[in-house]
mmCIF file of C-alpha atoms in Angstrom:
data_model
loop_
_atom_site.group_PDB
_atom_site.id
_atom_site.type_symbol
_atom_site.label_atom_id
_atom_site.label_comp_id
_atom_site.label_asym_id
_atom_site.label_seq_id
_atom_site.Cartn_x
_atom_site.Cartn_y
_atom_site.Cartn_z
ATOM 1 C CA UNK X 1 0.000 0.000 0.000
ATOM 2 C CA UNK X 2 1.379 3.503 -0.699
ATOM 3 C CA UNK X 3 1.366 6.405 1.674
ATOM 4 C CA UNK X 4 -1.253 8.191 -0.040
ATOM 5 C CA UNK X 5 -3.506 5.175 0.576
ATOM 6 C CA UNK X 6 -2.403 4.670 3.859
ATOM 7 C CA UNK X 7 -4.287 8.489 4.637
ATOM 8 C CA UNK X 8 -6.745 8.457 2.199
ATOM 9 C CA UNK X 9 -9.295 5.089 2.156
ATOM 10 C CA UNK X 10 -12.754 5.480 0.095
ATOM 11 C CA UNK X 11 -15.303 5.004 3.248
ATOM 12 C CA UNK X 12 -12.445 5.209 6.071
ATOM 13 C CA UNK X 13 -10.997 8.547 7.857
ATOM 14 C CA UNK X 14 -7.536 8.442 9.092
ATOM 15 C CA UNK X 15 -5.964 10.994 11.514
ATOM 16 C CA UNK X 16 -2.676 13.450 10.915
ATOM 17 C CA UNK X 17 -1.165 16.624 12.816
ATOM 18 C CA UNK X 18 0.266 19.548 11.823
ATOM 19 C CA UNK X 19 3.440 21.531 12.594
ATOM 20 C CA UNK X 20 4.095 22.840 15.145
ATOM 21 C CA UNK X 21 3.204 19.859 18.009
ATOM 22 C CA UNK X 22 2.352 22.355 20.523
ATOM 23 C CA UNK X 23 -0.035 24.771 21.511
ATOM 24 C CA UNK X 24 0.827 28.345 21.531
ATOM 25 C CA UNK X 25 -0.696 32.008 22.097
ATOM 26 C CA UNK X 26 0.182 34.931 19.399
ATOM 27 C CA UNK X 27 1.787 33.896 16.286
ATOM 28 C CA UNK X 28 5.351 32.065 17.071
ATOM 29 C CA UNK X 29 5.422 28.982 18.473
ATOM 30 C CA UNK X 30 8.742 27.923 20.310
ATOM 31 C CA UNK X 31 9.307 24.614 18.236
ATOM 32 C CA UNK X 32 10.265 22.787 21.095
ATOM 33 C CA UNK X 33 10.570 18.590 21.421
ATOM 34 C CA UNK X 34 9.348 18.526 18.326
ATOM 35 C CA UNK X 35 11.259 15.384 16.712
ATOM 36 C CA UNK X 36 10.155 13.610 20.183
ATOM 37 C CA UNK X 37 6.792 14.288 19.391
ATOM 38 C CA UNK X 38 6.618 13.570 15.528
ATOM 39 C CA UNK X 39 8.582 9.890 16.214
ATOM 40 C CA UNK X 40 5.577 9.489 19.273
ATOM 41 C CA UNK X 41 2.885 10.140 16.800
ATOM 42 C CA UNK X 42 3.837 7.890 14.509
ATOM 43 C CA UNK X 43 4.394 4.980 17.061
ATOM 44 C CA UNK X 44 1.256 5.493 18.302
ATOM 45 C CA UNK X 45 -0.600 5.379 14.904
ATOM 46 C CA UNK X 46 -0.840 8.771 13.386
ATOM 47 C CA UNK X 47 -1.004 8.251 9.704
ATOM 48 C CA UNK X 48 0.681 11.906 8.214
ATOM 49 C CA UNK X 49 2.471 14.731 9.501
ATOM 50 C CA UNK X 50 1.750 18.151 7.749
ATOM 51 C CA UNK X 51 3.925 20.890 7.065
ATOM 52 C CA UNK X 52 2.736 24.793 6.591
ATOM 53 C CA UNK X 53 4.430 27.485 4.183
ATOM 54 C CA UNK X 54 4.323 30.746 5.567
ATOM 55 C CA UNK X 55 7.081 32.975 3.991
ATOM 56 C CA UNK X 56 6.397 36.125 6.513
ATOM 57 C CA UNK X 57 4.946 36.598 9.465
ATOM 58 C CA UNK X 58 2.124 38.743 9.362
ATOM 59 C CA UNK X 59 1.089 39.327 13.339
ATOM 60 C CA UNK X 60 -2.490 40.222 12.492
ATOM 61 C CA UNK X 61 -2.883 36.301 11.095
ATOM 62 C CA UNK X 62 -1.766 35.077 14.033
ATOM 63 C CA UNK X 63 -0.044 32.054 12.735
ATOM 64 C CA UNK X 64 3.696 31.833 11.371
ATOM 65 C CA UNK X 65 3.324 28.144 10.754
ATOM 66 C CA UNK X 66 6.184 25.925 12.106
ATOM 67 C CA UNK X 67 8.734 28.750 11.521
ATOM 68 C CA UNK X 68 10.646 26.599 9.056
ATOM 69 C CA UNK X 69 10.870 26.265 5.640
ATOM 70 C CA UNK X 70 8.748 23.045 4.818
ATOM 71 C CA UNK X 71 11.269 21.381 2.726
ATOM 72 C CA UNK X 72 14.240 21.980 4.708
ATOM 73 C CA UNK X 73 11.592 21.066 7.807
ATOM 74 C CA UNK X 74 10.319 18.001 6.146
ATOM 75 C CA UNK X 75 13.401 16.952 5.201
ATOM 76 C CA UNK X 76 14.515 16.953 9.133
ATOM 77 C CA UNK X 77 11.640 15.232 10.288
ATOM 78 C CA UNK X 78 12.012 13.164 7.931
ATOM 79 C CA UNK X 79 15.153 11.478 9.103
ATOM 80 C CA UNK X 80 13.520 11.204 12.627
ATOM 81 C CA UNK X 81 10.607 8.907 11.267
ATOM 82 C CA UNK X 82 10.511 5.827 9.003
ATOM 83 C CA UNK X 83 7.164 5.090 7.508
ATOM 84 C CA UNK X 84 4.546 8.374 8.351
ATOM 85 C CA UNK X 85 3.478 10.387 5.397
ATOM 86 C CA UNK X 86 5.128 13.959 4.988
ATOM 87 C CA UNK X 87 2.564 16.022 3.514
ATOM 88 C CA UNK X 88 2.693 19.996 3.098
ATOM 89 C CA UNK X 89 -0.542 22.000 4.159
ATOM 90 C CA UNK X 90 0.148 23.855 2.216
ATOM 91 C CA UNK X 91 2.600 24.942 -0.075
ATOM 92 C CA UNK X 92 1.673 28.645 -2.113
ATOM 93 C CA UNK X 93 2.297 27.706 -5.644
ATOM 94 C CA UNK X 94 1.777 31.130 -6.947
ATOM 95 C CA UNK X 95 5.163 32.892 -4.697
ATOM 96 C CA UNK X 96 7.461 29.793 -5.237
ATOM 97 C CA UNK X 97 8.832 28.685 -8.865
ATOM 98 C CA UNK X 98 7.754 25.683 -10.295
ATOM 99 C CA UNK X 99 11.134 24.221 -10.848
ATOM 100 C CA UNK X 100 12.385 24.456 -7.805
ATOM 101 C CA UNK X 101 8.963 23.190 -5.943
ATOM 102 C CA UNK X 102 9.550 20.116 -8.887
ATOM 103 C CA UNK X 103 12.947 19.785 -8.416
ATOM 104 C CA UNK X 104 11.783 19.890 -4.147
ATOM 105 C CA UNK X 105 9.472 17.127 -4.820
ATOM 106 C CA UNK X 106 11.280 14.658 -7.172
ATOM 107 C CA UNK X 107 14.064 14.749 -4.237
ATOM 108 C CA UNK X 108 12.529 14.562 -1.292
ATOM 109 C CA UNK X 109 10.396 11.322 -2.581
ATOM 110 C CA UNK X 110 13.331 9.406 -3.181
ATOM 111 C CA UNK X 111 15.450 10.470 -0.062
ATOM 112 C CA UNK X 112 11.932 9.873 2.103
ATOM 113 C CA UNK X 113 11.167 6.445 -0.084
ATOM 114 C CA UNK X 114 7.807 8.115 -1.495
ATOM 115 C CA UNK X 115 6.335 9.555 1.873
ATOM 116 C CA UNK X 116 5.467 13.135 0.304
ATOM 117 C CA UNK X 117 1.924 13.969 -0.507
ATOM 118 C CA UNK X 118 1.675 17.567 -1.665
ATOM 119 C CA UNK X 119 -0.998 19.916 -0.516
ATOM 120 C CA UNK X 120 -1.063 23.114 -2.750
ATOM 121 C CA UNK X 121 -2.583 26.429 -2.599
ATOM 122 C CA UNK X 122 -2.831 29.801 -3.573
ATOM 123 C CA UNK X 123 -2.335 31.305 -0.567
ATOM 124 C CA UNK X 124 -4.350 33.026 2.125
ATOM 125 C CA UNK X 125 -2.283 36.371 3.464
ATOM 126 C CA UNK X 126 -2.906 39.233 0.807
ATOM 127 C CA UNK X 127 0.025 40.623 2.212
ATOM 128 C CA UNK X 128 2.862 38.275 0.758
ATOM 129 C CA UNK X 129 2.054 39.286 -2.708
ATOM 130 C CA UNK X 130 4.162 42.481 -3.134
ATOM 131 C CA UNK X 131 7.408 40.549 -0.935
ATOM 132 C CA UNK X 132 7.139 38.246 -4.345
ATOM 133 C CA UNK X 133 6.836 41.020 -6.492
ATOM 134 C CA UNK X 134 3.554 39.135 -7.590
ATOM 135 C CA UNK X 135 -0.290 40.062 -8.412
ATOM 136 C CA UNK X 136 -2.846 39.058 -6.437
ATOM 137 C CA UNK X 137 -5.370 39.871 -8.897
ATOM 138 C CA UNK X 138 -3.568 37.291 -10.797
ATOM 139 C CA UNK X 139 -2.983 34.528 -8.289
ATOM 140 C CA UNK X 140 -5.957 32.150 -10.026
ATOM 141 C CA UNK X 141 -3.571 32.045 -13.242
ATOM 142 C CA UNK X 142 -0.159 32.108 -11.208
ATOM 143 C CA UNK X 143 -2.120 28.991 -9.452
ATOM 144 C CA UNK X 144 -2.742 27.109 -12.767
ATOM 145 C CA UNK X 145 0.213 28.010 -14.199
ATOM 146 C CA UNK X 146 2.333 26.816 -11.494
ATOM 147 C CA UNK X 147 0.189 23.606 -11.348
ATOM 148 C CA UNK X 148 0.216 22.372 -14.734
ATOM 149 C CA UNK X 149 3.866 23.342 -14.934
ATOM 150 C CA UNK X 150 4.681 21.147 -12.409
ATOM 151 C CA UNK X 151 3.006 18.473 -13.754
ATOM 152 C CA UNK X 152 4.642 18.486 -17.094
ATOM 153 C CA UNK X 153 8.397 18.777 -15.177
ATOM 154 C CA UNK X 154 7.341 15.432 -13.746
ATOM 155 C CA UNK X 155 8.166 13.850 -17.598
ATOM 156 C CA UNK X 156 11.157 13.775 -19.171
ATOM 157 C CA UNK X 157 12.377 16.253 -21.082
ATOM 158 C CA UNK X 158 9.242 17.975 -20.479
ATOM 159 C CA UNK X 159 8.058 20.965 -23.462
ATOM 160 C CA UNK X 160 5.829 23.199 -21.527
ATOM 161 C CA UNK X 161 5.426 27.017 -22.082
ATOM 162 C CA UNK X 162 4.038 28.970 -18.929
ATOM 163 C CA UNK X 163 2.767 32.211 -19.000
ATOM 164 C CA UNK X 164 4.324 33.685 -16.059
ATOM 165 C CA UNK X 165 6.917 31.257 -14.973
ATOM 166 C CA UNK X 166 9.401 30.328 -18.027
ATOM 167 C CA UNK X 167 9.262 26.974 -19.934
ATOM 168 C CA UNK X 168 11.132 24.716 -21.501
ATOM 169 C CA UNK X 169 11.280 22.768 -24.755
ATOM 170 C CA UNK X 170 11.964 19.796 -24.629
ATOM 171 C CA UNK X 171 15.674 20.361 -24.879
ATOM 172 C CA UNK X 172 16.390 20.087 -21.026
ATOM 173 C CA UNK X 173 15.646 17.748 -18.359
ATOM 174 C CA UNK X 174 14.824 18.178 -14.802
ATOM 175 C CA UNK X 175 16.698 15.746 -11.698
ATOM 176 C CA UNK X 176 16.700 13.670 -9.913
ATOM 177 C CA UNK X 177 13.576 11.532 -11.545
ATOM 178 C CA UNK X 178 10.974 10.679 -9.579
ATOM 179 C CA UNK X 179 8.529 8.078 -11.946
ATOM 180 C CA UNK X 180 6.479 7.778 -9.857
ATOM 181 C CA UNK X 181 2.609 9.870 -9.084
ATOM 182 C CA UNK X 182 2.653 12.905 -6.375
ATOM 183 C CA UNK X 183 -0.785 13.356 -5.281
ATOM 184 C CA UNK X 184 -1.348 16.968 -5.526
ATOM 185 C CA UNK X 185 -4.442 17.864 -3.411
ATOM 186 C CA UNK X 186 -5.912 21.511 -3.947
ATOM 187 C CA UNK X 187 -6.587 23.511 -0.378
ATOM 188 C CA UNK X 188 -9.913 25.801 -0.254
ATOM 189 C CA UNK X 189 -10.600 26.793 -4.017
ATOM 190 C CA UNK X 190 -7.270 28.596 -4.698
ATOM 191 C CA UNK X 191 -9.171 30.649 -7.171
ATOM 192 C CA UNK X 192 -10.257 27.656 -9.214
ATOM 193 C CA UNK X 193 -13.806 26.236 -9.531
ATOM 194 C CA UNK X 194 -15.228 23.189 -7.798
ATOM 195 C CA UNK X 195 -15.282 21.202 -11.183
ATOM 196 C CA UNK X 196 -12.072 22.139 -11.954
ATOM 197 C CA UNK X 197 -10.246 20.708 -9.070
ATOM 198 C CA UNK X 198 -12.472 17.603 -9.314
ATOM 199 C CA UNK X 199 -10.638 16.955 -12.418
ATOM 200 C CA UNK X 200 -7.262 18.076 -12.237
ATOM 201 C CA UNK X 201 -6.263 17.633 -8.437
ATOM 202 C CA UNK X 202 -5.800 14.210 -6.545
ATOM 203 C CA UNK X 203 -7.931 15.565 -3.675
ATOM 204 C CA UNK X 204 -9.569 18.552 -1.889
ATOM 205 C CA UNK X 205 -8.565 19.852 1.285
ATOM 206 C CA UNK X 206 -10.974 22.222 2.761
ATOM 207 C CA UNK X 207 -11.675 23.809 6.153
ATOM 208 C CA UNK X 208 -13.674 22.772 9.343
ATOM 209 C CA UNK X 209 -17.390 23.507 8.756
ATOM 210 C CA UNK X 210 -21.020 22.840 11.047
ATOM 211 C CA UNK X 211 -22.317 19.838 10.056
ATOM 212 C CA UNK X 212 -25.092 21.228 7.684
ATOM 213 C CA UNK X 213 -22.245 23.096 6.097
ATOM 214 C CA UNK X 214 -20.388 20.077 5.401
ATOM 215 C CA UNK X 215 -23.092 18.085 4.076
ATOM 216 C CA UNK X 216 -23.541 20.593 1.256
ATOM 217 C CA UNK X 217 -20.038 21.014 0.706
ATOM 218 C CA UNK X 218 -20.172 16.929 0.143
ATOM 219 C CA UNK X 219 -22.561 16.731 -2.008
ATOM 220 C CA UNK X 220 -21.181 19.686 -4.071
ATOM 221 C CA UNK X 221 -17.728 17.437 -4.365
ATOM 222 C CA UNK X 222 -19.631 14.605 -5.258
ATOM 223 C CA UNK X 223 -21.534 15.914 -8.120
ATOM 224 C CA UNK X 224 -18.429 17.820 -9.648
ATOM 225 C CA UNK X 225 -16.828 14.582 -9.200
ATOM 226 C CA UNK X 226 -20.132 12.645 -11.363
ATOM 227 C CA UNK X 227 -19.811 15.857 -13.936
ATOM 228 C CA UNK X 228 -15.750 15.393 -14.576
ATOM 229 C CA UNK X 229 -16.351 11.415 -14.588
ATOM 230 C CA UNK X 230 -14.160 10.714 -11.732
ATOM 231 C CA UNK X 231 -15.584 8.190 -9.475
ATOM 232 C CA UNK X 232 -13.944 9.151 -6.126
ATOM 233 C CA UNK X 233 -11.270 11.685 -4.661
ATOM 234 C CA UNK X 234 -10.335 11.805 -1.330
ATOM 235 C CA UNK X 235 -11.912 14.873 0.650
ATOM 236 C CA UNK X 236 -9.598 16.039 3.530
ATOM 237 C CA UNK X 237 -10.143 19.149 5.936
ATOM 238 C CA UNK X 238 -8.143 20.462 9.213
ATOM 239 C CA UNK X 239 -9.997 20.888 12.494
ATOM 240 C CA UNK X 240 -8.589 22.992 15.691
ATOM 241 C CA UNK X 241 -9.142 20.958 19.067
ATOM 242 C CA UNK X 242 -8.624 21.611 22.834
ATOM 243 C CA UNK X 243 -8.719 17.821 24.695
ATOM 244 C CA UNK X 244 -9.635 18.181 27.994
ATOM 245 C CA UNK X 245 -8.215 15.607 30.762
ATOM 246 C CA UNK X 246 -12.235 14.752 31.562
ATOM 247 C CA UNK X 247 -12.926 12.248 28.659
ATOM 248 C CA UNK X 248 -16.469 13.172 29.000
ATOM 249 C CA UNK X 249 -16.814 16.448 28.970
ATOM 250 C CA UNK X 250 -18.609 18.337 26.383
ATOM 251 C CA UNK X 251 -17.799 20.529 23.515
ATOM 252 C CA UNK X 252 -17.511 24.217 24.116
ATOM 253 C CA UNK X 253 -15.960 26.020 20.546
ATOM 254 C CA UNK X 254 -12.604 27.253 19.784
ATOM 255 C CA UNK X 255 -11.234 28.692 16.554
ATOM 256 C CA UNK X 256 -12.117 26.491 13.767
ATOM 257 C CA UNK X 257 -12.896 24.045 15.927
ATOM 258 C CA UNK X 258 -13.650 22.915 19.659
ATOM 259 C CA UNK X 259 -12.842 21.674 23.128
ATOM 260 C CA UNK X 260 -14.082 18.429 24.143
ATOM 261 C CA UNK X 261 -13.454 15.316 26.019
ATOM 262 C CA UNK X 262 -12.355 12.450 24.032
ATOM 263 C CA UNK X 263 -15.442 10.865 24.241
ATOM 264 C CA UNK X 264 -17.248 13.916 21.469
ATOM 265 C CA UNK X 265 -14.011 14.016 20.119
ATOM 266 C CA UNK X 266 -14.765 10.090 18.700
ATOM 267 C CA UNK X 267 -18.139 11.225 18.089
ATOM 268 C CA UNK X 268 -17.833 13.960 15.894
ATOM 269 C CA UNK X 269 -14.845 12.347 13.950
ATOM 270 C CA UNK X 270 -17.322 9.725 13.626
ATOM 271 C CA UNK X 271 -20.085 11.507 12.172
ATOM 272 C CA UNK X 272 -17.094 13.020 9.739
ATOM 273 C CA UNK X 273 -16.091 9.801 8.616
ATOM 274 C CA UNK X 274 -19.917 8.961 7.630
ATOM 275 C CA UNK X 275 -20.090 12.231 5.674
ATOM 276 C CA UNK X 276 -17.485 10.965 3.462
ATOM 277 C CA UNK X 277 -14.261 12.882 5.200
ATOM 278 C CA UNK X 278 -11.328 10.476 4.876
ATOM 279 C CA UNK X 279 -8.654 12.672 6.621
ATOM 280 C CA UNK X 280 -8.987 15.064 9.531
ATOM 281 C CA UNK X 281 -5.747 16.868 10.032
ATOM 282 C CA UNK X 282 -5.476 17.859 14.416
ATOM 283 C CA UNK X 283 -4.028 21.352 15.200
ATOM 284 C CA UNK X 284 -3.101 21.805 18.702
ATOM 285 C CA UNK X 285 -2.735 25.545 18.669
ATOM 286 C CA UNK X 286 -5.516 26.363 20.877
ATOM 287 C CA UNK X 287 -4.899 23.404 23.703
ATOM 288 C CA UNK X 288 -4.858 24.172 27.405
ATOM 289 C CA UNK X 289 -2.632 20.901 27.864
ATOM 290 C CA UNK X 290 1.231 20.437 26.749
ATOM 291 C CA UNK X 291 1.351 18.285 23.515
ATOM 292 C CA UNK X 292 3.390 15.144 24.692
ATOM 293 C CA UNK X 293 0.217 15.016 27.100
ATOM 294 C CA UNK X 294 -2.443 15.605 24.617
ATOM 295 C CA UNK X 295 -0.732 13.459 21.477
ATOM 296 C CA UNK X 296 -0.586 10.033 23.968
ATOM 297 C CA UNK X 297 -4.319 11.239 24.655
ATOM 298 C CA UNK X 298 -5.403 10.992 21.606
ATOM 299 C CA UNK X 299 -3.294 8.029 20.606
ATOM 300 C CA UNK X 300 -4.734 5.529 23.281
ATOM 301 C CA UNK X 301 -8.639 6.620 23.261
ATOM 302 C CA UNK X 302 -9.131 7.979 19.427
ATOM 303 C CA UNK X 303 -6.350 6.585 17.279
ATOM 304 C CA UNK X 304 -7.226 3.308 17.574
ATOM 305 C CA UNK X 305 -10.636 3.808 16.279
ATOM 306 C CA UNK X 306 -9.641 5.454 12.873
ATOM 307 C CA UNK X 307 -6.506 3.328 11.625
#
C-alpha cells in the first residue's frame, strides 16, 4: 500500500497533525521537542504529519506556521521517522517557482522512499504578494500556471510554455527523476472552480465547517466529481481541538474548531467519517494541555478507532 492510501481510504478517515506539536498564544510557536513528538505520533498510529508554508509573518494572522521552511523542515523530520506520510498544508504555488517546488518534490520522494503527498494552494495572506513582487489579482492564473507546470516537469524532457513562470522545450531535463505519481491535493478553491479541481487535483482539502455546512459542501464534491467522470477523490479538511483531561466532557468552541473530552471528540470524527471525510488533520494551537500530554491522549482513546 502507498502512503497516499495509507491516509486516504474510500469510506475510512484516518488521523494526521500539523506543525508545530504544541499549543501556543500569538503567532510564534517555540518549536520545542518537536522530533520527540513527531517519532511518538507515529508509534502510536498517526497516519501523516503536515507541514505549513508561511514565507512572513504577518502578526495580524496570528499564525507563522512551524517557523521553518517546509522542505528543509520536512526533510529533518524526515530522518527522525521511518514510515509516516510527509505532507505539506500547504505549499503557495503562486510565490514559489515551479522548478524548484519540482525539483523539491522529485528529491525529497526518493530520499523519504515516497512519503510526500503535496498539498497546494494559492495562498491566504494578501500581504505576501508584493514581498514576491507578484499580483494578487492574478494569483488564479499564477495557481494554474504553477500547477500544470509542475506536472509536465514530472516527464522527461518535459516541453511546456508557462505564461508567467518560463518553460522549456523539450531540450532540457529536470533531476533527480521521480517516476512515480505525487498526489497533488488543492486547499480551499485557490481561485479555481469546484469542477475544476475535481478533475485536475488528486484531492480537496478544505476547512472545518457545522455539520449542515459540510453536508452541502459533500454533495457539491460529489456531483463535480459525477460531472468530470471521476468516481472518487479523497476529501480532507483540518480541524482545531482543545482535549480536555475529563474524557467526557462536552464541547464548548474554539477557533475552527472545539474543546471536548475524548469521548465527542470520537463522536464527531465519527459523524465526519460517515459524511465521506477520509482525513482530519489535528491542530493543537488552541490546547490548554502540553502536547506530549495531549498526542498520547489521543493516541490511546481515538487513534485506535480510525486506523
Amino acid at each position: 500500500m502507498n502512503v497516499f492510501s495509507k491516509i486516504a481510504t474510500k469510506g475510512k478517515l484516518t488521523l494526521g497533525l500539523v506543525f508545530p506539536l504544541e499549543a501556543y498564544s500569538g503567532s510564534v510557536p517555540k518549536m520545542m521537542h518537536q522530533e520527540l513528538l513527531a517519532k511518538r505520533a507515529e508509534a502510536l498510529g498517526f497516519k501523516a504529519l503536515w507541514f505549513r508554508d508561511v514565507p512572513f509573518n504577518d502578526p495580524s494572522f496570528g499564525d507563522a506556521g512551524q517557523l521553518y521552511d517546509p522542505w528543509i523542515y520536512m526533510t529533518h523530520i524526515m530522518n527522525q521517522t521511518k514510515d509516516i506520510a510527509l505532507a505539506t498544508g500547504s505549499i503557495i504555488l503562486p510565490l514559489r517557482h515551479p522548478v524548484h517546488t519540482a525539483k523539491a518534490i522529485n528529491s525529497l520522494q526518493i530520499l523519504s522512499n515516497k512519503r510526500v503527498v503535496l498539498g497546494v494552494a494559492s495562498g491566504d495572506r494578501p500581504i505576501e504578494y508584493p514581498a514576491f513582487n507578484q499580483q494578487l489579482a492574478q494569483k488564479s492564473a499564477l495557481f494554474r500556471d504553477s500547477f500544470f507546470y509542475i506536472k509536465a516537469l514530472q516527464g522527461d524532457f518535459p516541453n511546456y510554455a508557462s505564461t508567467f513562470y518560463g518553460g522549456t522545450n523539450g531540450t532540457i531535463d529536470l533531476l533527480p527523476k521521480y517516476h512515480h505519481k505525487t498526489p497533488m491535493l488543492v486547499t480551499g478553491h485557490s481561485g479555481q472552480s469546484l469542477d475544476w479541481i475535481a478533475e485536475h487535483s488528486d484531492g480537496w482539502l478544505y476547512y472545518p465547517r457545522d455539520f449542515k455546512t459540510l453536508q452541502m459542501v459533500m454533495q457539491q464534491w460529489r456531483e463535480s466529481l459525477t460531472k468530470v467522470k471521476k468516481e472518487w477523490k479523497p476529501f480532507m479538511q483540518s480541524l482545531y481541538v482543545d482535549v480536555s483531561e475529563d474524557s467526557k466532557e462536552k464541547p464548548t468552541p474554539i477557533h475552527l474548531g472545539f474543546k471536548s473530552g475524548t469521548d465527542y471528540l470520537n463522536a464527531h470524527l465519527q459523524l465526519l467519517q460517515s459524511y465521506g471525510v477520509n482525513h482530519v488533520i489535528l491542530n493543537l494551537k488552541y490546547g490548554t494541555r502540553a502536547a506530549e500530554q495531549v498526542i498520547e491522549e489521543l493516541g490511546k482513546k481515538v487513534i485506535a478507532n480510525f486506523s
